[in-house]
Amino acid sequence: MQLTERNMEKSLCTLAAVIFLGGFFDAAQLTDDTTTEVHLLLNSTSTAASVTVQLQHHSTAKTTPTAAQKLHTTAVTTKKLHRKNISRDSEEENNGEKKPASKTDEKKTQLDCPPLGLESLRVDDSQIRASSSQRSGLGPHRGRLNIQSGISDGDLYDGAWCAAYKDQNQWLEVDAIYLTLFTGVVLQGKNSIWSWDWVHTYKVQLSNDSVTWKTCMNGTEEAIFEGNQNAWSPVLGVLPVPTVARFIRINPQTWYINGTVCLRAEILGCRVHDPGDSSEQDLGSKDPLDFRHHNYNEMRKFMKSVTKECPDITRIYTIGKSYTGLKLYVMEISDNPGKHELGEPEFRYVAGMHGNEALGRELVLNLMQYLCKEYKKGNQRVVRLVTDTRIHLLPSMNPDGYEEAYKKGSELAGWAEGRYSFEGIDLNSNFPDLNNIMWDAEEMAIDKSKVSNHYIPIPEYYTQEDAMVSPETRAVISWMEDIPFVLSANLHGGELVVSYPFDCTVGWAPQEDTPTTDNAFFRWLATVYASTNLVMANPNRRLCHHEDFQVHNNIINGGAWHTVPGSMNDFSYMHTNCFEVTVELSCDKYPHASELPIEWENNKESLLVYMEQIHRGIKGVVRDKMTKQGISDAVIKVEDHDHDIRSAVDGDYWRLLNPGEYKVVVWAEGYFPSMRRCHVGMQPRATICDFTLTKTPLQRLKEIRAKGLKIPQDFLQLRLRALRLRKLRATTKVLNQRRVGQRTLQEERKARGA
């Protein structure tokens, strides 16, 4: 059927729009003499019009590395996108020289189009169809890259789309809704612990109406794309010629001999801009932030740039090094950086514990830049935060793992590439298990109230040189002990939920609700973040994988989710004064750079309002009555809360509490205890409850003797007074007991005489 003149004109307009897809081609870094062939699939014909277009070179920020294109006569195999070499540590170690790109790298060309959003859930279930399905739990809606199944097989949430038949007529179809320049497909096998299923080779078909389909060609032959050799590693197939269409199909040709036709997928493509389409909206962020993925060197440069822009409120310091020697950088944001101010609480965000969960890393970097810019603009909310709080931001706790994931890129890192440290350690369970130490002591104790419920020491085995403790974990523990943190959050990815302690269950039961004595406040903290997160708060959102956290209002006790002995959250609570929760930020652990502005908007308010919760409860200074100096390590005990805290070096303390009336007792070694009733209101500011302690006579005597001073006469009289009073009380108690016994005996005699 021939094209009408009108249809040809419309097609040429669409082609012109394709040529000027500058927003997506910016990151491709094409050389000026590069040409790329683009196919335009036309509605009214079964043939494709082929044209060659000149792509312009742009110099804007790079998007996430994905994969490089390498064409073969019969197949397209997985290759990384050309990207700058990553040096292992600082520029100084490389003598300040950058490794020059090879000629081969310079010749590489690419159309760096982002994913359509199967993994990020931007593609709705209604946009995905299939030729057949084994059952509903293996339907087309489960054919999303990196989707995870539950432990049970056969439920509604299995780990892939699986066809009902083992033949070459099966397909998974995605409707992009709009005309899209398709550039590639990322394929992955089925997620399951019970079976192995993946596709070895496949074809790609394109259409504008979902009726007439055209198979992608490689020259004069139908292109056969190489798929997977295992169930977990994503493999990129690049279209020999980028093609404009609306619908795309993946048509498996061969599969694992002992398996079935199962796959998970992501589609790469750039939406064709239509000036007449009013539905096109900018879904990004209005904040002028650096939205891209930063490797180690880029992160260092970025942090330095923020410090240069806001030198009065920022400071960069390191807390240690990773196994390979990469430094663990922290940015402090405060109106007086580098110093703990009396009465000012300390806050921290930790990201990148799992290296492949990259969103938290970028959000923390965005937060640095945002606080700097808004402080300079005079944003009163930010000014209050910076003035009243000392903020510490650790963007990458596991830089070795991140560099491993970064090499693969956002779509090819898979579910676990870079999760662990260089030594293969999961940092999220590498802290001392203090929970069971406390629970075992309580079980053996006659009086449980005598068992310490806070500041539990690190066990001896954990301190040995041969202990399997990563240098990253050791660095963070030392950091926790050096700074009197009050509140923290540990940023993860791969789900949408906020979990709170305890993470470990009694006896390491797989799942069991294990609340702390501060359960009400932890639930408040989790709710504050979850209820202000734009995605979590959406009641119509799709499940990430197989667990419905919306029934719990997107918060859950860590032990009720899955037990994690030795978690950072539990250690922080039991070894220090700091309350900490885990935030699972997104279904996609490593979202494409094009998603970062949206993710910032989803989390911006949550990140800010969570920090503000540090100013709830009570705070104050514990001082010596005579010297007026602060008393360190004073124990602050709140009635009906079996978790005490201690004062910092200067005597200041902070106790997070919900609104209410509290009886607070403070004591320190060598001092008489002191009690006050403190009221916590609904206002987001802490109630000041200061305490003054008086030394015991024995303590004063010890100090005088230690200094070699003469014991004052009045002190001797005071000491004698105390001793006599103690003796008087003891004899009074004996006399009272004797009188009670005599009275009882007299009553018994009277009763017998009657």
mmCIF file of C-alpha atoms in Angstrom, residues 147-269:
data_model
loop_
_atom_site.group_PDB
_atom_site.id
_atom_site.type_symbol
_atom_site.label_atom_id
_atom_site.label_comp_id
_atom_site.label_asym_id
_atom_site.label_seq_id
_atom_site.Cartn_x
_atom_site.Cartn_y
_atom_site.Cartn_z
ATOM 1 C CA ILE A 147 11.854 -8.102 39.797
ATOM 2 C CA GLN A 148 12.120 -10.439 42.786
ATOM 3 C CA SER A 149 9.892 -13.369 43.667
ATOM 4 C CA GLY A 150 8.894 -14.566 47.095
ATOM 5 C CA ILE A 151 10.146 -17.794 48.655
ATOM 6 C CA SER A 152 7.023 -19.672 47.559
ATOM 7 C CA ASP A 153 6.668 -20.766 43.951
ATOM 8 C CA GLY A 154 3.240 -20.717 42.377
ATOM 9 C CA ASP A 155 1.831 -17.577 44.001
ATOM 10 C CA LEU A 156 0.815 -14.319 42.327
ATOM 11 C CA TYR A 157 4.290 -12.850 42.568
ATOM 12 C CA ASP A 158 6.750 -15.070 40.739
ATOM 13 C CA GLY A 159 10.032 -13.846 39.325
ATOM 14 C CA ALA A 160 9.480 -13.440 35.565
ATOM 15 C CA TRP A 161 7.078 -13.702 32.662
ATOM 16 C CA CYS A 162 6.904 -17.317 31.528
ATOM 17 C CA ALA A 163 5.130 -18.447 28.361
ATOM 18 C CA ALA A 164 2.662 -21.296 28.478
ATOM 19 C CA TYR A 165 4.304 -22.993 25.478
ATOM 20 C CA LYS A 166 7.856 -23.871 24.492
ATOM 21 C CA ASP A 167 7.914 -22.650 20.898
ATOM 22 C CA GLN A 168 9.262 -19.734 18.868
ATOM 23 C CA ASN A 169 5.871 -18.039 18.574
ATOM 24 C CA GLN A 170 5.914 -16.615 22.125
ATOM 25 C CA TRP A 171 6.463 -12.920 22.776
ATOM 26 C CA LEU A 172 6.438 -10.216 25.421
ATOM 27 C CA GLU A 173 5.099 -6.887 24.153
ATOM 28 C CA VAL A 174 5.532 -3.374 25.562
ATOM 29 C CA ASP A 175 3.467 -0.378 24.495
ATOM 30 C CA ALA A 176 5.573 2.790 24.855
ATOM 31 C CA ILE A 177 2.348 4.872 24.421
ATOM 32 C CA TYR A 178 4.269 7.428 22.333
ATOM 33 C CA LEU A 179 6.471 7.177 19.279
ATOM 34 C CA THR A 180 9.840 6.108 20.618
ATOM 35 C CA LEU A 181 13.312 5.703 19.190
ATOM 36 C CA PHE A 182 14.098 2.162 20.334
ATOM 37 C CA THR A 183 17.809 1.450 20.762
ATOM 38 C CA GLY A 184 18.127 -1.720 22.819
ATOM 39 C CA VAL A 185 16.785 -4.458 25.056
ATOM 40 C CA VAL A 186 18.148 -5.660 28.403
ATOM 41 C CA LEU A 187 17.286 -9.287 29.129
ATOM 42 C CA GLN A 188 17.455 -11.337 32.320
ATOM 43 C CA GLY A 189 16.367 -14.821 33.390
ATOM 44 C CA LYS A 190 13.766 -15.837 35.961
ATOM 45 C CA ASN A 191 14.287 -15.067 39.644
ATOM 46 C CA SER A 192 13.608 -18.302 41.526
ATOM 47 C CA ILE A 193 15.283 -20.590 44.044
ATOM 48 C CA TRP A 194 13.354 -23.575 42.693
ATOM 49 C CA SER A 195 14.053 -23.583 38.942
ATOM 50 C CA TRP A 196 16.472 -22.291 36.311
ATOM 51 C CA ASP A 197 14.863 -20.575 33.339
ATOM 52 C CA TRP A 198 16.296 -18.127 30.829
ATOM 53 C CA VAL A 199 16.302 -17.258 27.134
ATOM 54 C CA HIS A 200 19.464 -17.896 25.085
ATOM 55 C CA THR A 201 18.544 -16.021 21.887
ATOM 56 C CA TYR A 202 15.668 -13.834 20.729
ATOM 57 C CA LYS A 203 14.378 -11.579 17.977
ATOM 58 C CA VAL A 204 12.984 -8.067 18.317
ATOM 59 C CA GLN A 205 9.862 -6.927 16.475
ATOM 60 C CA LEU A 206 8.479 -3.392 16.133
ATOM 61 C CA SER A 207 5.097 -1.933 15.226
ATOM 62 C CA ASN A 208 3.130 1.287 15.266
ATOM 63 C CA ASP A 209 -0.296 -0.318 15.633
ATOM 64 C CA SER A 210 0.333 -3.683 17.360
ATOM 65 C CA VAL A 211 -1.085 -5.406 14.284
ATOM 66 C CA THR A 212 1.585 -5.157 11.628
ATOM 67 C CA TRP A 213 5.009 -6.169 12.878
ATOM 68 C CA LYS A 214 8.467 -5.861 11.399
ATOM 69 C CA THR A 215 11.414 -7.894 12.655
ATOM 70 C CA CYS A 216 14.651 -6.003 13.312
ATOM 71 C CA MET A 217 17.130 -6.654 10.547
ATOM 72 C CA ASN A 218 20.899 -6.873 10.551
ATOM 73 C CA GLY A 219 21.663 -6.149 6.956
ATOM 74 C CA THR A 220 19.604 -8.536 4.874
ATOM 75 C CA GLU A 221 19.007 -11.031 7.681
ATOM 76 C CA GLU A 222 16.753 -11.003 10.709
ATOM 77 C CA ALA A 223 18.827 -9.994 13.721
ATOM 78 C CA ILE A 224 19.301 -12.694 16.347
ATOM 79 C CA PHE A 225 20.171 -11.229 19.745
ATOM 80 C CA GLU A 226 22.195 -13.091 22.344
ATOM 81 C CA GLY A 227 20.344 -13.503 25.632
ATOM 82 C CA ASN A 228 21.334 -15.002 28.951
ATOM 83 C CA GLN A 229 23.631 -17.780 30.146
ATOM 84 C CA ASN A 230 22.280 -17.657 33.709
ATOM 85 C CA ALA A 231 19.201 -16.389 35.501
ATOM 86 C CA TRP A 232 20.635 -13.318 37.203
ATOM 87 C CA SER A 233 23.025 -11.405 34.911
ATOM 88 C CA PRO A 234 21.389 -8.773 32.680
ATOM 89 C CA VAL A 235 22.546 -8.804 29.044
ATOM 90 C CA LEU A 236 22.184 -5.879 26.640
ATOM 91 C CA GLY A 237 21.159 -6.334 23.046
ATOM 92 C CA VAL A 238 21.592 -3.229 20.883
ATOM 93 C CA LEU A 239 19.418 -2.764 17.822
ATOM 94 C CA PRO A 240 21.606 -2.741 14.687
ATOM 95 C CA VAL A 241 19.661 0.317 13.571
ATOM 96 C CA PRO A 242 17.792 2.508 16.118
ATOM 97 C CA THR A 243 14.170 2.499 15.005
ATOM 98 C CA VAL A 244 11.153 4.698 15.708
ATOM 99 C CA ALA A 245 7.945 2.869 16.612
ATOM 100 C CA ARG A 246 5.369 2.663 19.394
ATOM 101 C CA PHE A 247 5.286 -1.076 20.203
ATOM 102 C CA ILE A 248 8.154 -3.497 20.719
ATOM 103 C CA ARG A 249 8.153 -7.277 21.114
ATOM 104 C CA ILE A 250 10.738 -9.687 22.443
ATOM 105 C CA ASN A 251 10.417 -12.993 20.595
ATOM 106 C CA PRO A 252 12.441 -15.832 22.233
ATOM 107 C CA GLN A 253 14.070 -18.273 19.826
ATOM 108 C CA THR A 254 16.081 -20.604 22.077
ATOM 109 C CA TRP A 255 16.177 -21.143 25.830
ATOM 110 C CA TYR A 256 17.873 -23.159 28.564
ATOM 111 C CA ILE A 257 17.410 -26.808 27.678
ATOM 112 C CA ASN A 258 16.085 -27.820 31.110
ATOM 113 C CA GLY A 259 13.946 -24.723 31.529
ATOM 114 C CA THR A 260 11.020 -22.921 29.941
ATOM 115 C CA VAL A 261 10.520 -19.642 28.060
ATOM 116 C CA CYS A 262 10.942 -17.136 30.912
ATOM 117 C CA LEU A 263 12.422 -13.658 30.989
ATOM 118 C CA ARG A 264 12.663 -10.301 32.702
ATOM 119 C CA ALA A 265 13.391 -7.249 30.571
ATOM 120 C CA GLU A 266 13.979 -3.538 30.218
ATOM 121 C CA ILE A 267 13.581 -1.542 27.014
ATOM 122 C CA LEU A 268 15.873 1.346 26.057
ATOM 123 C CA GLY A 269 14.363 4.148 24.019
#
